[in-house]
């Protein structure tokens, strides 16, 4: 939001994101449902940026991931201003990032239908690294997120 403001671009509709940044409230109702239904294989919060945190998760799992940009929740203002990288690499989201086996897909879809704010943004694959696709084509994010002990990449 600050980036948009400083650039003089439209920030309408960004107030809820500013509030979420100032007072993060992880969705414990979602967490409870995930645990109750034994859904996840791996789970963490997104605090340093989706791409870097997902990369860390995949590295620990010795797998890779594909993210479909059109499935990543983000303010329409970011899309209109071609700032999707902020949604992918901006930090302090404090949302749950988790993977689940295919046999749990129906359970996850049921939770979504019940109104739980869950987005299926991609899939885990064999291999290494995180690839982002925008409408099926490779999308390169200029940064991945915040690194505590090095350069942000």
Coordinates of N, CA, C and O in Angstrom, one line a residue:
X1 N 0.8 -1.2 0.0 CA 0.0 0.0 0.0 C 0.9 1.3 0.0 O 0.6 2.2 -0.7
X2 N 1.9 1.3 0.8 CA 2.8 2.4 0.9 C 3.4 2.7 -0.5 O 3.5 3.8 -0.9
X3 N 3.8 1.6 -1.2 CA 4.4 1.8 -2.5 C 3.5 2.5 -3.4 O 3.8 3.4 -4.2
X4 N 2.2 2.1 -3.4 CA 1.2 2.7 -4.3 C 1.0 4.2 -3.9 O 0.9 5.0 -4.8
X5 N 0.9 4.4 -2.6 CA 0.7 5.8 -2.1 C 1.8 6.7 -2.6 O 1.6 7.8 -3.1
X6 N 3.1 6.2 -2.4 CA 4.2 7.0 -2.8 C 4.3 7.3 -4.3 O 4.8 8.3 -4.7
X7 N 3.8 6.3 -5.0 CA 3.8 6.5 -6.5 C 2.7 7.3 -7.0 O 2.5 7.6 -8.2
X8 N 1.8 7.7 -6.1 CA 0.6 8.5 -6.4 C -0.5 7.7 -7.1 O -1.3 8.2 -7.9
X9 N -0.5 6.4 -7.0 CA -1.4 5.5 -7.6 C -2.6 5.3 -6.7 O -2.6 5.5 -5.6
X10 N -3.7 4.7 -7.4 CA -4.9 4.5 -6.7 C -4.8 3.6 -5.5 O -4.1 2.5 -5.6
X11 N -5.3 3.9 -4.3 CA -5.2 3.1 -3.1 C -6.6 2.8 -2.6 O -6.7 2.3 -1.5
X12 N -7.6 3.1 -3.4 CA -9.0 2.9 -2.9 C -9.2 1.4 -2.6 O -8.7 0.5 -3.4
X13 N -9.8 1.1 -1.5 CA -10.1 -0.3 -1.1 C -8.9 -1.0 -0.4 O -8.9 -2.1 -0.1
X14 N -7.9 -0.2 -0.1 CA -6.7 -0.8 0.5 C -6.8 -0.7 2.1 O -5.9 -1.3 2.8
X15 N -7.8 0.0 2.6 CA -7.8 0.2 4.0 C -7.9 -1.1 4.8 O -7.2 -1.2 5.9
X16 N -8.6 -2.1 4.3 CA -8.7 -3.4 5.1 C -7.3 -4.0 5.1 O -7.0 -4.7 6.1
X17 N -6.5 -3.8 4.1 CA -5.1 -4.4 4.1 C -4.2 -3.7 5.0 O -3.4 -4.3 5.7
X18 N -4.4 -2.4 5.1 CA -3.6 -1.6 6.1 C -4.0 -2.0 7.5 O -3.1 -2.1 8.4
X19 N -5.3 -2.2 7.8 CA -5.7 -2.7 9.1 C -5.2 -4.1 9.4 O -4.7 -4.3 10.5
X20 N -5.2 -5.0 8.4 CA -4.6 -6.3 8.6 C -3.1 -6.3 9.0 O -2.6 -7.0 9.8
X21 N -2.4 -5.3 8.3 CA -1.0 -5.2 8.6 C -0.8 -4.7 10.0 O 0.1 -5.2 10.7
X22 N -1.5 -3.7 10.4 CA -1.4 -3.1 11.7 C -1.8 -4.0 12.9 O -1.2 -4.0 14.0
X23 N -2.8 -4.8 12.6 CA -3.3 -5.7 13.7 C -3.6 -7.1 13.1 O -4.7 -7.5 12.8
X24 N -2.5 -7.9 12.9 CA -2.7 -9.2 12.3 C -3.5 -10.1 13.2 O -3.4 -10.1 14.4
X25 N -4.4 -10.8 12.5 CA -5.3 -11.7 13.3 C -5.3 -13.1 12.5 O -6.2 -13.2 11.6
X26 N -4.4 -14.0 12.8 CA -4.5 -15.3 12.1 C -5.9 -15.9 12.2 O -6.5 -15.8 13.3
X27 N -6.3 -16.5 11.2 CA -7.7 -17.1 11.2 C -7.6 -18.5 11.9 O -7.4 -19.5 11.3
X28 N -7.8 -18.4 13.3 CA -7.7 -19.7 14.1 C -8.8 -20.6 13.8 O -8.7 -21.8 13.9
X29 N -9.9 -20.2 13.3 CA -11.0 -21.1 12.9 C -10.6 -22.0 11.7 O -10.9 -23.2 11.7
X30 N -9.9 -21.4 10.8 CA -9.3 -22.2 9.7 C -8.3 -23.2 10.2 O -8.4 -24.4 9.9
X31 N -7.4 -22.7 11.1 CA -6.4 -23.6 11.6 C -7.1 -24.8 12.4 O -6.7 -26.0 12.2
X32 N -8.1 -24.5 13.2 CA -8.8 -25.6 13.9 C -9.4 -26.6 12.9 O -9.3 -27.8 13.2
X33 N -10.0 -26.1 11.8 CA -10.6 -27.1 10.9 C -9.5 -27.9 10.2 O -9.7 -29.1 9.9
X34 N -8.4 -27.3 9.8 CA -7.3 -28.0 9.2 C -6.8 -29.1 10.1 O -6.6 -30.2 9.7
X35 N -6.6 -28.8 11.4 CA -6.2 -29.8 12.3 C -7.2 -30.9 12.6 O -6.9 -32.1 12.6
X36 N -8.5 -30.4 12.8 CA -9.6 -31.4 13.0 C -9.7 -32.4 11.9 O -9.9 -33.6 12.2
X37 N -9.5 -32.0 10.7 CA -9.7 -32.9 9.6 C -8.4 -33.6 9.1 O -8.4 -34.2 8.1
X38 N -7.3 -33.3 9.8 CA -6.0 -33.9 9.5 C -5.7 -33.7 8.0 O -5.4 -34.6 7.3
X39 N -5.8 -32.4 7.6 CA -5.6 -32.1 6.2 C -4.2 -31.9 5.7 O -3.8 -32.4 4.7
X40 N -3.4 -31.3 6.5 CA -2.1 -30.8 6.0 C -1.0 -31.7 6.1 O -0.9 -32.6 7.0
X41 N -0.1 -31.6 5.1 CA 1.2 -32.3 5.2 C 2.3 -31.4 5.7 O 3.2 -31.8 6.3
X42 N 2.2 -30.1 5.4 CA 3.1 -29.1 5.9 C 2.3 -27.8 6.0 O 1.4 -27.5 5.3
X43 N 2.7 -27.0 7.1 CA 2.0 -25.7 7.3 C 2.9 -24.7 8.0 O 3.7 -25.1 8.8
X44 N 2.7 -23.4 7.6 CA 3.5 -22.3 8.2 C 2.7 -21.1 8.0 O 1.7 -21.1 7.2
X45 N 3.1 -20.0 8.6 CA 2.5 -18.7 8.3 C 3.3 -18.0 7.2 O 4.5 -18.2 7.1
X46 N 2.7 -17.1 6.5 CA 3.4 -16.3 5.5 C 3.7 -15.0 6.2 O 2.9 -14.2 6.4
X47 N 5.0 -14.8 6.5 CA 5.4 -13.6 7.2 C 6.5 -12.8 6.4 O 6.7 -11.6 6.5
X48 N 7.3 -13.5 5.6 CA 8.4 -12.9 4.9 C 8.1 -12.7 3.4 O 8.9 -12.2 2.6
X49 N 6.9 -13.2 3.0 CA 6.5 -13.2 1.5 C 6.2 -14.6 1.1 O 6.8 -15.5 1.5
X50 N 5.1 -14.7 0.3 CA 4.6 -15.9 -0.1 C 5.7 -16.8 -0.9 O 5.9 -17.9 -0.6
X51 N 6.4 -16.2 -1.8 CA 7.3 -16.9 -2.6 C 8.5 -17.4 -1.8 O 8.9 -18.6 -1.9
X52 N 9.0 -16.6 -0.9 CA 10.2 -17.0 -0.1 C 9.8 -18.0 0.9 O 10.5 -19.0 1.2
X53 N 8.6 -17.8 1.6 CA 8.2 -18.8 2.6 C 7.8 -20.1 1.9 O 8.1 -21.2 2.5
X54 N 7.1 -20.1 0.8 CA 6.8 -21.3 0.1 C 8.1 -22.0 -0.4 O 8.2 -23.3 -0.3
X55 N 9.0 -21.3 -0.8 CA 10.3 -21.8 -1.2 C 11.0 -22.5 -0.1 O 11.6 -23.6 -0.2
X56 N 10.9 -22.0 1.1 CA 11.5 -22.6 2.3 C 10.8 -23.9 2.7 O 11.4 -24.9 3.0
X57 N 9.5 -23.8 2.6 CA 8.7 -25.0 2.8 C 9.0 -26.2 1.8 O 9.2 -27.3 2.2
X58 N 9.1 -25.8 0.6 CA 9.4 -26.8 -0.4 C 10.8 -27.3 -0.3 O 11.1 -28.5 -0.4
X59 N 11.8 -26.5 0.1 CA 13.1 -26.9 0.3 C 13.2 -28.0 1.5 O 13.8 -29.0 1.3
X60 N 12.5 -27.7 2.5 CA 12.4 -28.6 3.7 C 11.7 -29.9 3.3 O 12.1 -31.0 3.8
X61 N 10.8 -29.8 2.4 CA 10.0 -31.0 2.0 C 10.7 -31.8 0.8 O 10.2 -32.8 0.4
X62 N 11.8 -31.2 0.3 CA 12.5 -31.7 -0.9 C 11.6 -31.9 -2.1 O 11.6 -32.9 -2.7
X63 N 10.7 -30.9 -2.3 CA 9.8 -30.9 -3.4 C 9.8 -29.5 -4.0 O 10.5 -28.6 -3.6
X64 N 9.0 -29.3 -5.1 CA 8.9 -28.0 -5.7 C 7.4 -27.6 -5.7 O 6.5 -28.4 -5.2
X65 N 7.1 -26.4 -6.3 CA 5.7 -26.0 -6.3 C 5.5 -25.1 -7.5 O 6.4 -24.5 -8.0
X66 N 4.3 -25.2 -8.0 CA 3.8 -24.3 -9.0 C 2.7 -23.4 -8.4 O 1.8 -24.0 -7.8
X67 N 2.8 -22.1 -8.6 CA 1.8 -21.2 -8.1 C 1.1 -20.6 -9.3 O 1.8 -20.1 -10.3
X68 N -0.2 -20.6 -9.3 CA -1.0 -20.0 -10.4 C -1.4 -18.6 -9.9 O -2.2 -18.4 -9.0
X69 N -0.8 -17.6 -10.5 CA -0.9 -16.2 -10.1 C -2.4 -15.8 -10.0 O -2.8 -15.1 -9.1
X70 N -3.2 -16.3 -11.0 CA -4.6 -15.9 -11.0 C -5.4 -16.4 -9.8 O -6.5 -15.9 -9.4
X71 N -4.8 -17.4 -9.0 CA -5.5 -17.9 -7.9 C -5.0 -17.3 -6.5 O -5.5 -17.7 -5.5
X72 N -4.0 -16.5 -6.6 CA -3.4 -15.8 -5.4 C -4.3 -14.6 -5.1 O -4.5 -13.7 -5.9
X73 N -4.9 -14.6 -3.9 CA -5.8 -13.5 -3.5 C -4.9 -12.2 -3.3 O -3.8 -12.2 -2.8
X74 N -5.4 -11.2 -4.0 CA -4.7 -9.9 -3.9 C -5.7 -8.8 -4.2 O -6.7 -9.0 -4.9
X75 N -5.4 -7.6 -3.7 CA -6.3 -6.4 -4.0 C -6.3 -6.2 -5.5 O -5.2 -6.3 -6.2
X76 N -7.4 -5.8 -6.1 CA -7.5 -5.5 -7.5 C -6.6 -4.4 -7.9 O -6.1 -4.3 -9.0
X77 N -6.3 -3.5 -7.0 CA -5.4 -2.3 -7.2 C -4.1 -2.8 -7.6 O -3.4 -2.2 -8.5
X78 N -3.6 -3.9 -7.0 CA -2.3 -4.4 -7.4 C -2.3 -4.9 -8.8 O -1.4 -4.7 -9.6
X79 N -3.3 -5.6 -9.2 CA -3.5 -6.1 -10.5 C -3.5 -5.0 -11.6 O -2.9 -5.0 -12.6
X80 N -4.4 -4.0 -11.3 CA -4.5 -2.9 -12.2 C -3.2 -2.1 -12.4 O -3.0 -1.5 -13.5
X81 N -2.3 -2.1 -11.4 CA -1.1 -1.4 -11.5 C 0.1 -2.3 -11.8 O 1.2 -1.8 -11.6
X82 N -0.2 -3.5 -12.2 CA 0.9 -4.5 -12.5 C 1.9 -4.6 -11.4 O 3.1 -4.7 -11.6
X83 N 1.3 -4.7 -10.2 CA 2.2 -4.9 -9.0 C 1.9 -6.2 -8.3 O 2.0 -6.3 -7.1
X84 N 1.7 -7.3 -9.1 CA 1.4 -8.6 -8.5 C 2.6 -9.1 -7.6 O 2.4 -9.8 -6.7
X85 N 3.8 -8.6 -8.0 CA 5.0 -9.1 -7.2 C 4.8 -8.7 -5.7 O 5.3 -9.4 -4.8
X86 N 4.1 -7.6 -5.4 CA 3.9 -7.2 -4.0 C 3.1 -8.2 -3.3 O 3.3 -8.5 -2.1
X87 N 2.1 -8.8 -4.0 CA 1.3 -9.9 -3.3 C 2.1 -11.2 -3.2 O 1.9 -11.9 -2.2
X88 N 3.1 -11.4 -4.1 CA 3.9 -12.6 -4.0 C 5.1 -12.5 -3.1 O 5.5 -13.5 -2.5
X89 N 5.6 -11.3 -2.9 CA 6.8 -11.1 -2.1 C 6.7 -10.2 -0.9 O 7.6 -10.2 -0.1
X90 N 5.6 -9.5 -0.8 CA 5.4 -8.6 0.3 C 5.2 -9.5 1.6 O 4.7 -10.7 1.5
X91 N 5.6 -9.1 2.7 CA 5.5 -9.9 3.9 C 4.5 -9.5 4.9 O 3.6 -8.6 4.6
X92 N 4.5 -10.1 6.0 CA 3.7 -9.8 7.2 C 2.2 -10.1 6.8 O 1.3 -9.3 7.3
X93 N 1.9 -11.1 6.0 CA 0.5 -11.4 5.7 C -0.1 -12.2 6.9 O -1.3 -12.1 7.1
X94 N 0.7 -13.0 7.6 CA 0.3 -13.9 8.7 C -1.0 -14.7 8.3 O -1.9 -14.9 9.0
X95 N -0.9 -15.2 7.1 CA -1.9 -16.2 6.6 C -1.3 -17.6 6.7 O -0.1 -17.7 6.6
X96 N -2.1 -18.6 6.8 CA -1.6 -19.9 6.8 C -1.3 -20.4 5.4 O -2.1 -20.2 4.5
X97 N -0.1 -21.0 5.2 CA 0.3 -21.6 4.0 C 0.4 -23.1 4.3 O 1.1 -23.5 5.2
X98 N -0.4 -23.9 3.5 CA -0.3 -25.3 3.8 C -0.4 -26.1 2.5 O -1.0 -25.7 1.5
X99 N 0.1 -27.3 2.6 CA -0.1 -28.3 1.5 C -0.9 -29.4 2.0 O -1.0 -29.7 3.2
X100 N -1.5 -30.1 1.1 CA -2.4 -31.3 1.5 C -2.4 -32.3 0.4 O -2.2 -31.9 -0.8
X101 N -2.6 -33.6 0.7 CA -2.6 -34.6 -0.3 C -3.9 -34.5 -1.1 O -4.9 -34.0 -0.7
X102 N -3.8 -35.0 -2.4 CA -5.0 -34.9 -3.3 C -6.3 -35.6 -2.7 O -7.4 -35.1 -2.9
X103 N -6.1 -36.6 -1.8 CA -7.2 -37.2 -1.2 C -8.0 -36.3 -0.3 O -9.1 -36.6 0.1
X104 N -7.4 -35.2 0.1 CA -8.0 -34.3 1.0 C -8.7 -33.1 0.3 O -9.2 -32.2 0.9
X105 N -8.6 -33.1 -1.1 CA -9.1 -32.0 -1.8 C -10.6 -31.7 -1.6 O -11.0 -30.6 -1.4
X106 N -11.4 -32.8 -1.5 CA -12.9 -32.6 -1.3 C -13.1 -32.0 0.1 O -14.0 -31.1 0.2
X107 N -12.3 -32.3 1.1 CA -12.5 -31.8 2.4 C -12.2 -30.3 2.4 O -12.9 -29.5 3.0
X108 N -11.1 -29.9 1.7 CA -10.7 -28.5 1.6 C -11.8 -27.7 0.8 O -12.2 -26.6 1.2
X109 N -12.3 -28.3 -0.3 CA -13.4 -27.6 -1.0 C -14.6 -27.4 -0.1 O -15.3 -26.4 -0.2
X110 N -14.9 -28.4 0.7 CA -16.1 -28.2 1.6 C -15.8 -27.1 2.6 O -16.8 -26.3 2.8
X111 N -14.6 -27.0 3.1 CA -14.3 -25.8 4.0 C -14.5 -24.5 3.3 O -15.0 -23.5 3.8
X112 N -14.1 -24.5 2.0 CA -14.2 -23.2 1.2 C -15.7 -22.9 1.0 O -16.2 -21.8 1.2
X113 N -16.5 -24.0 0.7 CA -17.9 -23.8 0.5 C -18.6 -23.3 1.8 O -19.6 -22.6 1.8
X114 N -18.1 -23.7 3.0 CA -18.6 -23.3 4.3 C -18.2 -21.9 4.6 O -18.6 -21.3 5.6
X115 N -17.4 -21.2 3.7 CA -17.1 -19.8 4.0 C -15.7 -19.6 4.6 O -15.4 -18.4 4.9
X116 N -14.9 -20.6 4.8 CA -13.6 -20.4 5.3 C -12.7 -19.8 4.2 O -12.7 -20.2 3.1
X117 N -11.9 -18.8 4.6 CA -11.1 -18.1 3.6 C -9.9 -18.8 3.2 O -8.8 -18.6 3.7
X118 N -10.0 -19.8 2.4 CA -9.0 -20.7 1.9 C -8.9 -20.5 0.4 O -9.9 -20.5 -0.3
X119 N -7.7 -20.4 -0.1 CA -7.5 -20.3 -1.6 C -6.5 -21.4 -2.0 O -5.4 -21.5 -1.4
X120 N -6.9 -22.2 -3.0 CA -5.9 -23.2 -3.5 C -5.2 -22.5 -4.6 O -5.7 -22.2 -5.7
X121 N -3.9 -22.2 -4.4 CA -3.1 -21.4 -5.3 C -2.2 -22.1 -6.2 O -1.6 -21.5 -7.1
X122 N -2.1 -23.4 -6.0 CA -1.1 -24.2 -6.9 C -1.0 -25.6 -6.5 O -1.9 -26.1 -5.8
X123 N 0.1 -26.2 -6.8 CA 0.3 -27.6 -6.5 C 1.8 -27.9 -6.2 O 2.7 -27.2 -6.6
X124 N 2.0 -28.9 -5.4 CA 3.3 -29.4 -5.1 C 3.7 -30.4 -6.2 O 2.9 -31.2 -6.7
X125 N 5.0 -30.3 -6.6 CA 5.5 -31.1 -7.7 C 6.8 -31.7 -7.3 O 7.5 -31.3 -6.4
X126 N 7.2 -32.7 -8.1 CA 8.6 -33.3 -7.9 C 9.5 -32.3 -8.4 O 9.2 -31.5 -9.4
X127 N 10.7 -32.2 -7.9 CA 11.7 -31.2 -8.3 C 12.0 -30.2 -7.2 O 11.7 -30.5 -6.1
X128 N 12.6 -29.1 -7.6 CA 13.0 -28.1 -6.7 C 12.5 -26.7 -7.1 O 12.2 -26.5 -8.3
X129 N 12.3 -25.8 -6.2 CA 12.0 -24.5 -6.5 C 10.5 -24.2 -6.6 O 9.7 -25.1 -6.6
X130 N 10.2 -22.9 -6.7 CA 8.8 -22.4 -6.9 C 8.7 -21.7 -8.2 O 9.5 -20.8 -8.5
X131 N 7.8 -22.2 -9.0 CA 7.5 -21.5 -10.3 C 6.2 -20.9 -10.3 O 5.2 -21.4 -9.7
X132 N 6.1 -19.7 -10.8 CA 4.8 -18.9 -10.9 C 4.4 -18.9 -12.3 O 5.2 -18.6 -13.2
X133 N 3.1 -19.2 -12.5 CA 2.5 -19.1 -13.9 C 1.4 -18.1 -13.8 O 0.6 -18.1 -12.9
X134 N 1.4 -17.3 -14.9 CA 0.3 -16.3 -15.0 C -0.5 -16.7 -16.3 O 0.1 -16.6 -17.4
X135 N -1.7 -17.2 -16.1 CA -2.4 -17.8 -17.3 C -1.6 -18.8 -18.1 O -1.6 -18.8 -19.3
X136 N -0.9 -19.6 -17.3 CA -0.2 -20.7 -18.0 C 1.2 -20.4 -18.5 O 2.0 -21.2 -18.9
X137 N 1.6 -19.1 -18.4 CA 2.9 -18.6 -18.9 C 3.8 -18.3 -17.7 O 3.3 -17.7 -16.7
X138 N 5.1 -18.5 -17.8 CA 6.0 -18.2 -16.7 C 5.9 -16.7 -16.3 O 5.9 -15.8 -17.2
X139 N 5.9 -16.5 -15.0 CA 5.9 -15.1 -14.5 C 7.1 -15.0 -13.6 O 7.3 -15.8 -12.6
X140 N 7.9 -14.0 -13.8 CA 9.1 -13.8 -13.0 C 8.9 -12.6 -12.0 O 8.6 -11.5 -12.5
X141 N 9.0 -12.9 -10.8 CA 8.9 -11.9 -9.7 C 10.3 -11.3 -9.5 O 11.2 -12.1 -9.4
X142 N 10.4 -10.0 -9.5 CA 11.7 -9.4 -9.3 C 12.3 -9.6 -7.9 O 13.5 -9.6 -7.8
X143 N 11.5 -9.9 -7.0 CA 11.9 -10.2 -5.6 C 11.1 -11.4 -5.1 O 10.0 -11.6 -5.6
X144 N 11.6 -12.1 -4.1 CA 10.9 -13.3 -3.6 C 10.4 -13.0 -2.2 O 9.4 -13.7 -1.8
X145 N 11.0 -12.1 -1.5 CA 10.5 -11.8 -0.1 C 11.7 -11.3 0.7 O 12.7 -11.0 0.2
X146 N 11.5 -11.3 2.0 CA 12.4 -10.7 2.9 C 13.3 -11.8 3.5 O 12.9 -12.9 3.9
X147 N 14.7 -11.6 3.4 CA 15.6 -12.5 4.0 C 16.2 -11.8 5.2 O 16.8 -10.8 5.1
X148 N 16.2 -12.5 6.3 CA 16.6 -11.9 7.6 C 18.2 -11.8 7.6 O 18.7 -10.9 8.3
X149 N 18.9 -12.7 7.0 CA 20.3 -12.8 7.1 C 21.0 -12.7 5.8 O 21.9 -13.4 5.4
X150 N 20.5 -11.8 5.0 CA 21.1 -11.6 3.6 C 20.3 -10.7 2.8 O 19.4 -9.9 3.3
X151 N 20.5 -10.7 1.5 CA 19.8 -9.8 0.6 C 18.4 -10.3 0.3 O 18.3 -11.5 0.2
X152 N 17.4 -9.5 0.2 CA 16.1 -9.9 -0.2 C 16.3 -10.2 -1.7 O 16.8 -9.4 -2.4
X153 N 15.7 -11.3 -2.1 CA 15.8 -11.7 -3.5 C 14.5 -12.0 -4.1 O 13.6 -12.5 -3.5

